Short mmCIF file of C-alpha atoms in Angstrom, two decimals:
data_model
loop_
_atom_site.label_atom_id
_atom_site.label_comp_id
_atom_site.label_asym_id
_atom_site.label_seq_id
_atom_site.Cartn_x
_atom_site.Cartn_y
_atom_site.Cartn_z
CA MET W 13 -4.20 -12.73 30.16
CA ARG W 14 -0.97 -11.18 29.12
CA LYS W 15 0.26 -7.67 29.87
CA ASN W 16 -2.33 -5.28 28.71
CA LYS W 17 -0.09 -2.96 26.77
CA ILE W 18 1.05 -5.79 24.61
CA ARG W 19 -1.52 -8.39 25.31
CA LYS W 20 -5.07 -7.52 24.89
CA LEU W 21 -6.26 -10.79 25.71
CA VAL W 22 -6.76 -13.25 22.96
CA SER W 23 -6.30 -10.43 20.53
CA ILE W 24 -2.79 -11.60 19.67
CA SER W 25 -0.98 -9.25 17.39
CA LEU W 26 2.62 -10.52 16.93
CA ALA W 27 3.93 -7.04 16.27
CA MET W 28 3.11 -6.06 19.91
CA LEU W 29 4.60 -9.04 21.76
CA THR W 30 7.35 -8.64 24.35
CA VAL W 31 10.49 -10.10 22.86
CA LEU W 32 13.86 -10.71 24.37
CA SER W 33 16.21 -11.78 21.61
CA PHE W 34 16.81 -11.96 17.87
CA THR W 35 17.10 -14.99 15.69
CA ALA W 36 16.87 -15.37 11.93
CA CYS W 37 15.38 -18.59 10.74
CA GLY W 38 14.64 -20.23 7.45
CA SER W 39 13.63 -23.58 6.15
CA SER W 40 16.34 -26.11 5.56
CA SER W 41 14.12 -28.13 3.23
CA LYS W 42 14.68 -28.24 -0.50
CA LYS W 43 14.12 -25.01 -2.38
CA THR W 44 12.81 -25.28 -5.91
CA ASP W 45 12.16 -22.58 -8.44
CA THR W 46 8.43 -22.65 -9.00
CA ALA W 47 7.13 -21.85 -12.46
CA THR W 48 4.02 -19.71 -12.65
CA LEU W 49 1.09 -22.01 -11.95
CA LYS W 50 -2.41 -21.75 -13.40
CA ASP W 51 -5.70 -23.40 -12.43
CA VAL W 52 -4.26 -24.26 -9.02
CA SER W 53 -5.95 -26.89 -6.90
CA PHE W 54 -4.64 -28.45 -3.69
CA PRO W 55 -2.77 -30.62 -3.09
CA LEU W 56 -0.40 -29.80 -5.94
CA LYS W 57 0.96 -32.71 -7.92
CA GLU W 58 4.49 -31.35 -7.55
CA THR W 59 5.87 -29.36 -4.63
CA ALA W 60 5.93 -25.60 -5.13
CA THR W 61 7.86 -23.13 -3.00
CA LEU W 62 7.00 -19.61 -1.87
CA LYS W 63 9.36 -17.31 -0.01
CA MET W 64 7.90 -15.49 2.97
CA LEU W 65 9.17 -13.06 5.59
CA THR W 66 7.65 -13.23 9.07
CA SER W 67 8.16 -12.81 12.81
CA ALA W 68 7.81 -15.10 15.82
CA PRO W 69 7.71 -14.68 19.61
CA SER W 70 11.07 -15.35 21.24
CA ILE W 71 9.58 -17.78 23.77
CA SER W 72 8.70 -20.25 21.02
CA THR W 73 10.34 -21.92 18.04
CA GLN W 74 11.98 -19.59 15.56
CA ASP W 75 11.35 -21.90 12.60
CA PRO W 76 7.74 -21.59 11.46
CA ASN W 77 7.97 -24.96 9.71
CA GLU W 78 8.34 -26.60 13.13
CA ARG W 79 4.82 -25.44 14.00
CA ILE W 80 2.28 -28.20 13.52
CA ILE W 81 -0.19 -25.80 11.88
CA PHE W 82 2.22 -25.06 9.03
CA GLN W 83 3.21 -28.72 8.78
CA ARG W 84 -0.42 -29.65 8.20
CA LEU W 85 -0.84 -26.86 5.65
CA GLU W 86 2.15 -28.09 3.68
CA LYS W 87 0.76 -31.61 3.67
CA GLU W 88 -2.68 -30.38 2.54
CA THR W 89 -1.36 -28.11 -0.22
CA ASN W 90 2.07 -29.46 -1.19
CA VAL W 91 3.26 -25.85 -0.99
CA HIS W 92 6.53 -25.50 0.86
CA ILE W 93 7.22 -22.14 2.51
CA ASP W 94 10.81 -20.98 2.58
CA TRP W 95 10.68 -18.74 5.64
CA THR W 96 12.91 -15.92 6.75
CA CYS W 97 11.91 -15.30 10.36
CA TYR W 98 12.94 -12.77 12.99
CA THR W 99 11.88 -12.33 16.58
CA ASP W 100 9.38 -9.54 17.02
CA ASP W 101 11.64 -6.93 18.55
CA GLN W 102 13.95 -7.12 15.54
CA PHE W 103 11.30 -7.66 12.89
CA PRO W 104 10.35 -4.03 12.09
CA ASP W 105 13.93 -3.06 11.26
CA LYS W 106 14.64 -6.30 9.41
CA LYS W 107 11.40 -5.96 7.45
CA ASN W 108 12.24 -2.41 6.39
CA LEU W 109 15.70 -3.52 5.30
CA ALA W 110 14.34 -6.48 3.33
CA LEU W 111 11.79 -4.32 1.53
CA SER W 112 14.44 -1.77 0.57
CA LYS W 113 16.13 -4.29 -1.75
CA LYS W 114 13.89 -4.96 -4.71
CA ASP W 115 16.20 -7.59 -6.18
CA THR W 116 15.80 -9.88 -3.13
CA LEU W 117 12.18 -9.30 -2.10
CA PRO W 118 10.25 -12.21 -0.59
CA ASP W 119 7.02 -13.27 -2.27
CA VAL W 120 4.96 -12.42 0.82
CA VAL W 121 5.38 -10.58 4.11
CA PHE W 122 3.27 -12.69 6.44
CA ASN W 123 2.95 -10.90 9.79
CA ALA W 124 3.60 -7.59 8.08
CA GLY W 125 2.29 -5.19 10.74
CA MET W 126 1.78 -2.39 8.19
CA ASN W 127 -0.36 0.67 8.81
CA ASN W 128 -2.11 2.91 6.27
CA ASN W 129 0.99 4.93 5.58
CA ASP W 130 3.20 1.87 5.11
CA LEU W 131 0.81 0.33 2.60
CA LEU W 132 0.50 3.50 0.53
CA ARG W 133 4.23 4.20 0.65
CA TYR W 134 5.29 0.70 -0.37
CA SER W 135 2.65 0.53 -3.10
CA LYS W 136 3.83 3.86 -4.51
CA GLN W 137 7.40 2.54 -4.51
CA GLY W 138 6.31 -0.57 -6.37
CA VAL W 139 7.27 -2.89 -3.51
CA ILE W 140 3.80 -4.33 -2.84
CA ILE W 141 0.88 -4.87 -5.20
CA PRO W 142 -2.90 -4.40 -5.05
CA VAL W 143 -4.76 -7.60 -4.20
CA GLU W 144 -8.43 -6.84 -4.83
CA ASP W 145 -8.43 -8.81 -8.10
CA LEU W 146 -6.80 -11.76 -6.36
CA ILE W 147 -9.54 -11.69 -3.73
CA THR W 148 -12.27 -11.66 -6.38
CA LYS W 149 -10.75 -14.39 -8.57
CA TYR W 150 -9.10 -16.79 -6.17
CA MET W 151 -10.17 -16.21 -2.57
CA PRO W 152 -13.71 -17.45 -1.83
CA ASN W 153 -13.13 -17.76 1.93
CA LEU W 154 -12.02 -14.14 2.34
CA SER W 155 -14.71 -12.98 -0.10
CA LYS W 156 -17.33 -14.67 2.07
CA VAL W 157 -16.02 -12.86 5.16
CA LEU W 158 -16.17 -9.49 3.37
CA GLU W 159 -19.70 -10.23 2.14
CA GLU W 160 -20.89 -11.23 5.60
CA LYS W 161 -19.19 -8.24 7.22
CA PRO W 162 -18.96 -5.45 4.58
CA GLU W 163 -17.57 -3.02 7.14
CA TYR W 164 -14.24 -4.81 6.85
CA LYS W 165 -14.11 -4.19 3.12
CA LYS W 166 -14.50 -0.48 3.87
CA MET W 167 -11.65 -0.69 6.38
CA ILE W 168 -9.20 -2.36 3.99
CA THR W 169 -9.98 -0.28 0.89
CA ALA W 170 -7.59 2.62 0.28
CA PRO W 171 -8.81 6.05 -0.89
CA ASP W 172 -7.62 5.17 -4.41
CA GLY W 173 -9.99 2.19 -4.45
CA HIS W 174 -7.31 -0.49 -4.18
CA ILE W 175 -6.84 -3.11 -1.49
CA TYR W 176 -3.17 -3.58 -0.60
CA SER W 177 -3.26 -6.12 2.21
CA PHE W 178 -4.97 -9.09 3.79
CA PRO W 179 -6.36 -8.31 7.27
CA TRP W 180 -6.38 -10.00 10.66
CA ILE W 181 -9.89 -10.01 12.16
CA GLU W 182 -10.81 -11.28 15.62
CA GLU W 183 -14.35 -10.67 16.77
CA LEU W 184 -15.21 -11.19 20.41
CA GLY W 185 -18.45 -9.30 20.74
CA SER W 186 -19.31 -6.17 18.78
CA GLY W 187 -20.22 -2.56 19.39
CA LYS W 188 -20.68 -1.85 23.08
CA GLU W 189 -20.36 -5.59 23.78
CA ALA W 190 -16.94 -5.87 22.07
CA ILE W 191 -14.13 -7.19 24.24
CA GLN W 192 -12.14 -4.00 23.57
CA ALA W 193 -14.99 -1.68 24.59
CA VAL W 194 -13.31 -0.82 27.91
CA GLY W 195 -9.57 -1.23 28.26
CA ASP W 196 -8.70 0.42 31.57
CA ILE W 197 -11.05 -1.44 33.90
CA PRO W 198 -10.85 -0.23 37.52
CA TRP W 199 -10.42 -3.25 39.82
CA ILE W 200 -11.20 -2.82 43.52
CA ASN W 201 -10.13 -5.09 46.38
CA LYS W 202 -13.33 -6.90 47.40
CA LYS W 203 -11.49 -8.86 50.10
CA TRP W 204 -10.57 -5.61 51.85
CA LEU W 205 -14.06 -4.19 51.41
CA ASP W 206 -15.49 -7.24 53.15
CA GLU W 207 -12.92 -7.16 55.95
CA LEU W 208 -13.66 -3.50 56.65
CA GLY W 209 -17.43 -3.90 56.32
CA LEU W 210 -17.65 -1.59 53.31
CA GLN W 211 -19.94 -1.70 50.29
CA VAL W 212 -18.78 -1.43 46.70
CA PRO W 213 -18.74 2.32 45.97
CA LYS W 214 -21.39 3.71 43.62
CA THR W 215 -20.32 7.37 43.62
CA THR W 216 -17.06 9.28 43.53
CA ASP W 217 -17.65 10.45 47.11
CA GLU W 218 -18.16 6.87 48.29
CA LEU W 219 -14.95 5.84 46.53
CA VAL W 220 -13.01 8.52 48.39
CA THR W 221 -14.40 7.17 51.67
CA VAL W 222 -13.33 3.64 50.75
CA LEU W 223 -9.84 4.70 49.67
CA LYS W 224 -9.34 6.54 52.96
CA ALA W 225 -10.42 3.41 54.84
CA PHE W 226 -7.87 1.37 52.89
CA ARG W 227 -5.23 3.94 53.80
CA ASP W 228 -6.06 4.29 57.49
CA LYS W 229 -7.41 0.93 58.68
CA HIS W 230 -4.57 -1.33 57.51
CA PRO W 231 -6.56 -4.24 56.02
CA GLU W 232 -4.91 -7.61 56.69
CA GLY W 233 -2.60 -5.75 59.08
CA LYS W 234 -0.74 -4.18 56.17
CA THR W 235 1.18 -0.96 56.75
CA ASP W 236 2.22 -0.44 53.12
CA VAL W 237 -1.23 -0.18 51.53
CA ILE W 238 -1.53 1.78 48.28
CA PRO W 239 -5.19 2.87 48.00
CA MET W 240 -5.09 3.53 44.23
CA SER W 241 -2.43 2.86 41.62
CA PHE W 242 -2.13 3.33 37.89
CA ILE W 243 0.40 4.19 35.19
CA ILE W 244 -0.37 7.68 33.98
CA ASN W 245 -0.64 7.97 30.18
CA ALA W 246 0.11 4.26 29.79
CA VAL W 247 0.76 3.13 26.23
CA GLY W 248 -2.60 1.87 25.00
CA GLY W 249 -4.31 3.53 27.95
CA ASN W 250 -5.11 0.38 29.91
CA GLU W 251 -3.37 1.33 33.16
CA ASP W 252 -4.40 4.99 32.98
CA PRO W 253 -7.26 6.24 35.22
CA GLY W 254 -9.08 7.92 32.32
CA PHE W 255 -12.10 5.61 32.55
CA ILE W 256 -13.09 6.94 35.96
CA LEU W 257 -13.33 10.46 34.54
CA GLY W 258 -16.60 9.34 32.95
CA ALA W 259 -18.20 10.34 36.25
CA PHE W 260 -17.59 13.95 35.19
CA GLY W 261 -18.52 13.80 31.48
CA LEU W 262 -17.17 11.99 28.45
CA GLY W 263 -14.22 10.51 30.31
CA ASP W 264 -10.89 9.74 28.64
CA ASN W 265 -9.32 6.87 26.71
CA GLY W 266 -5.95 5.91 25.28
CA ASP W 267 -5.98 8.06 22.14
CA HIS W 268 -8.35 10.75 23.52
CA TYR W 269 -10.76 10.63 20.56
CA MET W 270 -14.48 10.45 21.29
CA VAL W 271 -17.44 10.31 18.93
CA THR W 272 -20.60 12.03 20.13
CA ASN W 273 -24.02 10.56 19.45
CA ASP W 274 -24.50 13.07 16.63
CA LYS W 275 -21.33 11.63 15.02
CA LYS W 276 -18.95 14.47 15.81
CA VAL W 277 -15.31 13.84 16.73
CA VAL W 278 -14.09 15.56 19.89
CA TYR W 279 -10.90 15.42 21.90
CA SER W 280 -11.55 14.21 25.43
CA THR W 281 -8.89 16.30 27.16
CA THR W 282 -10.46 19.62 26.08
CA GLN W 283 -13.92 18.97 27.54
CA ASP W 284 -15.19 20.75 30.66
CA GLY W 285 -15.91 17.45 32.38
CA TYR W 286 -12.27 16.48 31.92
CA LYS W 287 -11.19 19.56 33.87
CA GLU W 288 -13.48 18.61 36.76
CA GLY W 289 -12.22 15.04 36.74
CA ILE W 290 -8.57 16.07 36.83
CA ASN W 291 -9.33 18.37 39.77
CA TRP W 292 -10.90 15.40 41.57
CA LEU W 293 -7.84 13.20 40.95
CA HIS W 294 -5.61 15.99 42.23
CA LYS W 295 -7.56 16.02 45.49
CA LEU W 296 -6.96 12.29 45.82
CA GLN W 297 -3.28 12.95 45.26
CA GLU W 298 -3.25 15.61 47.99
CA GLU W 299 -4.96 13.18 50.38
CA GLY W 300 -2.25 10.56 49.81
CA LEU W 301 -4.67 8.18 48.14
CA ILE W 302 -2.73 7.78 44.88
CA ASP W 303 0.48 5.80 44.48
CA PRO W 304 3.36 8.33 44.40
CA GLU W 305 5.01 6.18 41.73
CA ALA W 306 1.94 6.27 39.47
CA PHE W 307 3.51 9.09 37.46
CA THR W 308 6.88 7.45 36.83
CA GLN W 309 6.58 3.68 37.27
CA LYS W 310 7.06 1.11 34.54
CA TRP W 311 5.09 -2.07 34.06
CA ASP W 312 7.36 -4.34 36.11
CA THR W 313 7.18 -2.08 39.15
CA PHE W 314 3.42 -1.77 38.81
CA VAL W 315 3.04 -5.55 38.69
CA ALA W 316 5.46 -6.25 41.55
CA LYS W 317 3.47 -4.16 44.02
CA GLY W 318 0.25 -5.82 42.89
CA LYS W 319 1.71 -9.29 43.39
CA ASN W 320 2.63 -8.18 46.93
CA ASP W 321 -1.05 -7.46 47.68
CA ARG W 322 -0.58 -3.73 48.22
CA TYR W 323 -3.37 -2.31 46.06
CA GLY W 324 -6.82 -1.26 47.14
CA MET W 325 -7.63 -0.38 43.55
CA PHE W 326 -5.82 -0.36 40.23
CA PHE W 327 -6.51 0.00 36.52
CA THR W 328 -5.64 -2.58 33.88
CA TRP W 329 -7.02 -4.85 31.17
CA ASP W 330 -6.83 -8.10 33.14
CA ARG W 331 -6.58 -8.25 36.95
CA ALA W 332 -4.77 -11.61 36.73
CA ASN W 333 -1.72 -9.79 35.37
CA ILE W 334 -1.45 -7.68 38.53
CA ALA W 335 -3.10 -9.40 41.48
CA ALA W 336 -1.55 -12.29 43.38
CA ASN W 337 -5.07 -13.72 43.61
CA LYS W 338 -7.32 -12.32 40.91
CA ASP W 339 -10.46 -13.37 42.78
CA ASP W 340 -9.68 -10.80 45.49
CA TYR W 341 -10.63 -8.07 43.00
CA ILE W 342 -13.88 -7.19 41.27
CA PRO W 343 -14.60 -4.61 38.56
CA LEU W 344 -15.67 -1.25 39.96
CA PRO W 345 -18.82 -0.09 38.14
CA ALA W 346 -18.99 3.30 36.45
CA LEU W 347 -19.44 5.79 39.29
CA ALA W 348 -21.89 8.63 39.65
CA GLY W 349 -20.10 11.97 39.82
CA PRO W 350 -20.97 15.10 41.82
CA ASN W 351 -23.75 15.98 39.36
CA GLY W 352 -25.06 12.42 39.10
CA THR W 353 -23.32 11.73 35.79
CA VAL W 354 -22.65 8.03 35.14
CA ASN W 355 -20.75 7.12 32.00
CA ALA W 356 -18.72 4.04 31.10
CA THR W 357 -16.20 5.48 28.67
CA ARG W 358 -15.57 3.44 25.53
CA SER W 359 -12.18 2.88 23.97
CA ASN W 360 -11.45 2.90 20.24
CA GLY W 361 -10.07 -0.63 20.22
CA TYR W 362 -10.98 -3.11 17.51
CA GLY W 363 -10.01 -6.72 16.86
CA PHE W 364 -8.64 -5.69 13.49
CA ASP W 365 -5.24 -5.28 11.87
CA LEU W 366 -5.30 -3.76 8.39
CA GLY W 367 -1.85 -4.63 7.06
CA ARG W 368 -1.32 -8.14 8.40
CA CYS W 369 -0.11 -9.69 5.13
CA VAL W 370 1.10 -8.22 1.82
CA VAL W 371 2.21 -9.59 -1.55
CA THR W 372 5.32 -8.10 -3.12
CA SER W 373 6.03 -7.19 -6.73
CA ALA W 374 8.59 -10.01 -6.88
CA ASN W 375 5.86 -12.64 -6.62
CA LYS W 376 5.41 -14.47 -9.93
CA ASN W 377 2.91 -17.00 -8.59
CA LEU W 378 -0.05 -14.85 -7.67
CA GLU W 379 -2.78 -17.44 -8.15
CA LEU W 380 -0.93 -19.98 -6.03
CA THR W 381 -0.20 -17.37 -3.36
CA ALA W 382 -3.79 -16.11 -3.22
CA LYS W 383 -5.25 -19.61 -2.96
CA TRP W 384 -2.77 -20.58 -0.24
CA ILE W 385 -3.54 -17.45 1.79
CA ASP W 386 -7.26 -18.00 1.26
CA LYS W 387 -6.97 -21.33 3.07
CA LEU W 388 -6.03 -19.28 6.14
CA TYR W 389 -9.49 -17.67 6.01
CA ASP W 390 -11.28 -21.02 6.28
CA PRO W 391 -13.12 -20.80 9.64
CA LEU W 392 -11.47 -23.84 11.26
CA GLN W 393 -8.06 -22.77 9.96
CA SER W 394 -8.44 -19.16 11.14
CA ILE W 395 -9.41 -20.31 14.62
CA GLN W 396 -6.26 -22.41 14.92
CA ASP W 397 -4.01 -19.77 13.37
CA ASN W 398 -5.28 -17.28 15.94
CA TRP W 399 -5.05 -19.34 19.14
CA GLY W 400 -3.38 -22.71 18.61
CA THR W 401 -4.30 -26.25 17.70
CA TYR W 402 -4.78 -29.87 18.76
CA GLY W 403 -2.81 -33.10 18.47
CA ASP W 404 0.57 -31.50 19.17
CA GLU W 405 2.79 -34.01 20.98
CA LYS W 406 5.53 -31.46 21.73
CA ASN W 407 3.48 -28.60 23.19
CA GLN W 408 0.43 -28.13 25.39
CA ASN W 409 -2.64 -28.09 23.17
CA VAL W 410 -5.11 -25.23 23.02
CA PHE W 411 -7.96 -27.19 21.45
CA GLU W 412 -9.66 -30.55 21.39
CA LEU W 413 -11.00 -31.62 17.99
CA THR W 414 -14.46 -32.99 18.72
CA GLU W 415 -16.26 -35.85 16.98
CA ASN W 416 -18.26 -33.20 15.11
CA LYS W 417 -15.01 -31.67 13.79
CA THR W 418 -15.37 -28.52 15.87
CA LEU W 419 -12.66 -26.99 18.03
CA LYS W 420 -13.26 -26.93 21.78
CA HIS W 421 -11.03 -24.67 23.88
CA LEU W 422 -9.26 -26.72 26.54
CA GLN W 423 -8.76 -25.66 30.15
CA LEU W 424 -5.18 -24.38 30.29
CA GLY W 425 -4.79 -24.90 34.03
CA THR W 426 -2.34 -22.63 35.82
CA ALA W 427 -0.28 -22.03 32.68
CA SER W 428 -0.19 -18.57 31.13
CA PRO W 429 -2.72 -18.59 28.27
CA TRP W 430 -0.41 -16.35 26.31
CA GLU W 431 2.58 -18.67 26.62
CA VAL W 432 0.59 -21.79 25.77
CA ARG W 433 -0.87 -20.15 22.68
CA ALA W 434 2.45 -18.65 21.59
CA ASN W 435 3.89 -22.14 21.17
CA GLN W 436 1.21 -23.06 18.64
CA PHE W 437 -0.49 -20.12 16.93
CA VAL W 438 0.84 -18.65 13.69
CA SER W 439 -1.29 -15.49 13.55
CA GLY W 440 -1.04 -13.91 10.10
CA PRO W 441 -4.06 -13.11 7.91
CA LEU W 442 -7.24 -14.65 9.34
CA ALA W 443 -10.81 -13.98 10.34
CA VAL W 444 -12.64 -15.20 13.44
CA LEU W 445 -16.20 -13.88 13.37
CA ASP W 446 -18.77 -13.87 16.15
CA SER W 447 -20.89 -16.24 14.07
CA TYR W 448 -18.18 -18.92 14.45
CA TYR W 449 -18.75 -19.38 18.20
CA GLY W 450 -21.04 -22.32 18.81
CA LYS W 451 -20.70 -23.38 15.17
CA TYR W 452 -16.98 -24.00 14.71
CA THR W 453 -15.52 -23.34 18.15
CA THR W 454 -16.12 -22.28 21.73
CA SER W 455 -15.17 -18.95 23.28
CA PRO W 456 -11.87 -18.95 25.22
CA ASP W 457 -12.47 -18.97 28.97
CA ASP W 458 -10.41 -15.85 29.61
CA ALA W 459 -12.21 -13.97 26.85
CA GLN W 460 -15.64 -15.10 28.01
CA GLU W 461 -14.94 -13.93 31.54
CA ARG W 462 -14.13 -10.47 30.25
CA LEU W 463 -17.16 -10.37 27.96
CA ASP W 464 -19.37 -11.31 30.91
CA ILE W 465 -17.86 -8.50 32.99
CA LEU W 466 -18.49 -5.95 30.26
CA HIS W 467 -22.06 -7.13 29.75
CA LYS W 468 -23.00 -7.23 33.43
CA THR W 469 -21.08 -4.21 34.68
CA TYR W 470 -20.44 -1.62 31.98
CA VAL W 471 -22.58 -1.87 28.85
CA LYS W 472 -25.69 -0.38 30.47
CA ASP W 473 -23.74 2.77 31.37
CA MET W 474 -22.05 3.33 28.00
CA LYS W 475 -23.56 6.61 26.85
CA ALA W 476 -21.65 6.77 23.55
CA ASP W 477 -23.35 4.99 20.66
CA TYR W 478 -20.19 5.17 18.55
CA ASN W 479 -16.46 4.98 18.83
CA TYR W 480 -13.86 5.92 16.22
CA PRO W 481 -13.50 3.11 13.66
CA PRO W 482 -10.42 2.04 11.72
CA VAL W 483 -10.40 4.18 8.56
CA PHE W 484 -8.07 4.23 5.57
CA MET W 485 -6.68 7.74 5.08
CA SER W 486 -4.76 9.21 2.18
CA GLN W 487 -1.00 9.45 2.54
CA GLU W 488 -1.19 13.24 2.58
CA ASP W 489 -3.70 13.26 5.43
CA ILE W 490 -1.78 10.60 7.37
CA GLU W 491 1.37 12.70 7.21
CA LYS W 492 -0.47 15.82 8.38
CA LEU W 493 -2.20 13.91 11.16
CA THR W 494 1.04 12.36 12.38
CA GLN W 495 2.75 15.74 12.45
CA TYR W 496 0.04 17.36 14.57
CA GLU W 497 -0.87 14.36 16.72
CA THR W 498 2.64 13.89 18.02
CA ALA W 499 2.79 17.41 19.42
CA VAL W 500 -0.78 17.54 20.72
CA LYS W 501 -0.68 14.16 22.46
CA ALA W 502 2.67 14.86 24.10
CA TYR W 503 1.48 18.25 25.37
CA THR W 504 -1.90 17.14 26.70
CA GLU W 505 -0.46 14.09 28.47
CA ARG W 506 2.32 16.11 30.06
CA LYS W 507 -0.23 18.60 31.41
CA LYS W 508 -2.46 15.78 32.64
CA ALA W 509 0.30 14.36 34.81
CA GLU W 510 1.33 17.81 36.04
CA TRP W 511 -2.20 18.81 37.02
CA ILE W 512 -2.95 15.61 38.93
CA LEU W 513 0.32 15.97 40.81
CA ASN W 514 0.44 19.71 41.38
CA GLY W 515 -2.99 21.15 40.57
CA GLY W 516 -3.45 24.36 38.61
CA ILE W 517 -5.79 23.21 35.86
CA ASP W 518 -8.38 25.92 36.57
CA GLU W 519 -5.82 28.71 36.32
CA GLU W 520 -4.22 27.31 33.17
CA TRP W 521 -7.29 26.01 31.36
CA ASP W 522 -7.82 28.88 28.90
CA SER W 523 -4.15 29.10 27.95
CA TYR W 524 -4.06 25.31 27.65
CA LEU W 525 -6.95 25.27 25.17
CA LYS W 526 -5.26 28.00 23.16
CA GLU W 527 -1.99 26.07 23.07
CA MET W 528 -3.79 22.88 22.01
CA ASP W 529 -5.17 24.78 19.04
CA ASN W 530 -1.74 26.27 18.30
CA GLN W 531 -0.33 22.73 18.26
CA GLY W 532 -2.86 21.77 15.58
CA LEU W 533 -5.83 20.21 17.39
CA SER W 534 -8.42 21.85 15.13
CA LYS W 535 -6.61 20.50 12.06
CA ILE W 536 -6.52 17.02 13.63
CA LEU W 537 -10.24 17.05 14.32
CA GLU W 538 -10.96 18.29 10.80
CA ILE W 539 -9.11 15.32 9.29
CA LYS W 540 -10.64 12.81 11.71
CA GLN W 541 -14.14 14.18 11.05
CA LYS W 542 -13.62 13.98 7.28
CA TYR W 543 -12.95 10.25 7.44
CA LEU W 544 -15.66 9.55 9.99
CA ASP W 545 -18.17 11.20 7.66
CA LEU W 546 -16.91 9.08 4.76
CA TYR W 547 -17.16 5.95 6.90
CA PHE W 548 -20.80 6.57 7.74
CA ALA W 549 -21.60 7.65 4.17
CA LYS W 550 -20.40 4.39 2.60
#
């Protein structure tokens, strides 16, 4: 699996890929002015053209029309797409520039990567249009998805009642069994445990004993052992040690929001159990059991030490990204703390992207556009758009098309799953539901391994019945939330690092809570609670 910050396994959101260069690309095929079409059915008798803006990973072709998936779509529909394409690192700026010029707007922004605020802002400016009527009239595939899973309709509907975008949906398990349920899995070196005759720890005290043995007994004759490593406050939270704080209470996750079982929103870093957990991590730091670089290191440094077999334990989404031999490491179960508390802390991750595709006000062929996009929500099409395809003579294939016309994931060998898929998938608006596995496709091997780990190791210890769902806020509330969140998150994460390194949380706790409120935490929780209540009320 790819780097956790940008690669939550299988959940491939182009806006988060690591990109190295910039290239603009467009189709060199004929461009024809397409009159407004009515009663559209595919394939069209005459070729029609739509103009679309998109992004692509730099490791693959920069012309979407070279991708076999789009070639097949053009053949099936007789709709030619005139693409303007940028690599992902350049796409946000190029997208903003393109949408600032109303006289040259594309018809569609394909991998739009728009959040709530973007959608409301661009709709208010008249740049993008509502699409709920298009869904009702022309999009039976998407309508079926929203009927089968009505929660997604709630997620894509703005407070004003409009729908402004077509979503990306990738289900791999749900609720506590969802693949995103735990991001920062603690991985412990089973090879070293066996060599030293140690059992897998079940409590925080037992873990301390194991980490000291890693430090003092030089497994495999190593003199540069790092008992525990992480990246404090890692973007996305997957390399942060917050999960292990569940032994002291609610634990911590990447955005620090927790939902109690009575449906109340709380902030993890203001809970008493958090204070106890930070004190415990500080003691590990004093004992020399934590990587000194854990508070400053970047991803590449973190990975390099892992590939050199230096870690007794580390936190990340996928051990294969860090370990030289992933089979040397096993997931560490949720530990019992000093008071016997055992809690596998849930993240707020979802396989969902609200603003994946939008239609602009320049589009004069709405029926054609809606019906073309709806083809992307066909189950077999969505599966390929998300991961890759079959029958590609230029690239390694992701799937085999079976005699029953289902898609079977192929073994990818030693190749990086991310790189293989990046050469074929197109992402964009799509839906892969749990009901598709076994009916239309198989589960990817790397995803299934993770789902099995969650099921066997963590689900039983997840005390939280809920996590915070994707909700569509008003522009006013988004702006308030952004203002307060920036200050609160920066302050709490700075103090977290300071306290683990230097101690002092007990002495500063009361003043810290007061400052969190001064920075706007109570206002944040009020807004978050408002939308959680609305979510459960619908």
